PDB file of C-alpha atoms in Angstrom:
ATOM      1  CA  MET A   1     123.702  85.684 114.479  1.00  0.00           C
ATOM      2  CA  ALA A   2     124.118  89.234 115.739  1.00  0.00           C
ATOM      3  CA  SER A   3     121.993  92.066 114.394  1.00  0.00           C
ATOM      4  CA  HIS A   4     123.794  94.564 112.176  1.00  0.00           C
ATOM      5  CA  GLY A   5     121.321  97.378 112.851  1.00  0.00           C
ATOM      6  CA  LEU A   6     120.698  99.471 115.908  1.00  0.00           C
ATOM      7  CA  SER A   7     118.265  98.024 118.392  1.00  0.00           C
ATOM      8  CA  TRP A   8     116.195 100.853 119.840  1.00  0.00           C
ATOM      9  CA  PRO A   9     113.995 100.470 122.922  1.00  0.00           C
ATOM     10  CA  PRO A  10     110.244 100.372 122.120  1.00  0.00           C
ATOM     11  CA  TRP A  11     109.575 103.813 123.591  1.00  0.00           C
ATOM     12  CA  VAL A  12     112.163 105.354 121.240  1.00  0.00           C
ATOM     13  CA  ARG A  13     110.673 103.586 118.199  1.00  0.00           C
ATOM     14  CA  ALA A  14     107.221 104.852 119.220  1.00  0.00           C
ATOM     15  CA  LEU A  15     108.444 108.461 119.043  1.00  0.00           C
ATOM     16  CA  LEU A  16     110.089 108.136 115.631  1.00  0.00           C
ATOM     17  CA  PRO A  17     108.056 108.212 112.412  1.00  0.00           C
ATOM     18  CA  GLY A  18     108.206 105.265 110.024  1.00  0.00           C
ATOM     19  CA  SER A  19     110.452 105.345 106.960  1.00  0.00           C
ATOM     20  CA  GLU A  20     107.614 106.098 104.501  1.00  0.00           C
ATOM     21  CA  THR A  21     106.286 108.875 106.742  1.00  0.00           C
ATOM     22  CA  GLN A  22     109.792 110.323 107.029  1.00  0.00           C
ATOM     23  CA  LYS A  23     110.105 110.397 103.218  1.00  0.00           C
ATOM     24  CA  VAL A  24     106.808 112.258 102.886  1.00  0.00           C
ATOM     25  CA  LEU A  25     107.744 114.795 105.562  1.00  0.00           C
ATOM     26  CA  THR A  26     111.190 115.320 104.024  1.00  0.00           C
ATOM     27  CA  HIS A  27     110.123 115.722 100.390  1.00  0.00           C
ATOM     28  CA  SER A  28     106.792 117.512 100.821  1.00  0.00           C
ATOM     29  CA  ASP A  29     106.504 120.997  99.328  1.00  0.00           C
ATOM     30  CA  ILE A  30     103.864 121.986 101.870  1.00  0.00           C
ATOM     31  CA  PRO A  31     103.974 121.724 105.669  1.00  0.00           C
ATOM     32  CA  ALA A  32     102.585 118.462 107.009  1.00  0.00           C
ATOM     33  CA  LEU A  33     101.414 117.526 110.483  1.00  0.00           C
ATOM     34  CA  LEU A  34     101.953 113.965 111.652  1.00  0.00           C
ATOM     35  CA  VAL A  35      99.081 112.648 113.782  1.00  0.00           C
ATOM     36  CA  ARG A  36      99.085 109.186 115.303  1.00  0.00           C
ATOM     37  CA  SER A  37      95.790 107.706 116.421  1.00  0.00           C
ATOM     38  CA  SER A  38      97.386 105.226 118.814  1.00  0.00           C
ATOM     39  CA  VAL A  39     100.824 104.034 119.847  1.00  0.00           C
ATOM     40  CA  THR A  40     101.363 100.448 120.915  1.00  0.00           C
ATOM     41  CA  VAL A  41     104.592  99.472 122.583  1.00  0.00           C
TER      42      VAL A  41
END
């Protein structure tokens, strides 16, 4: 069965924040800095 979502290459997914992180960054009243300790592809 075909996927209904977009299939991004791993390097693109590594650059994008996760959905929960995106919610925090979007709805935060104060500036937030996203820091990743490691990225595995």
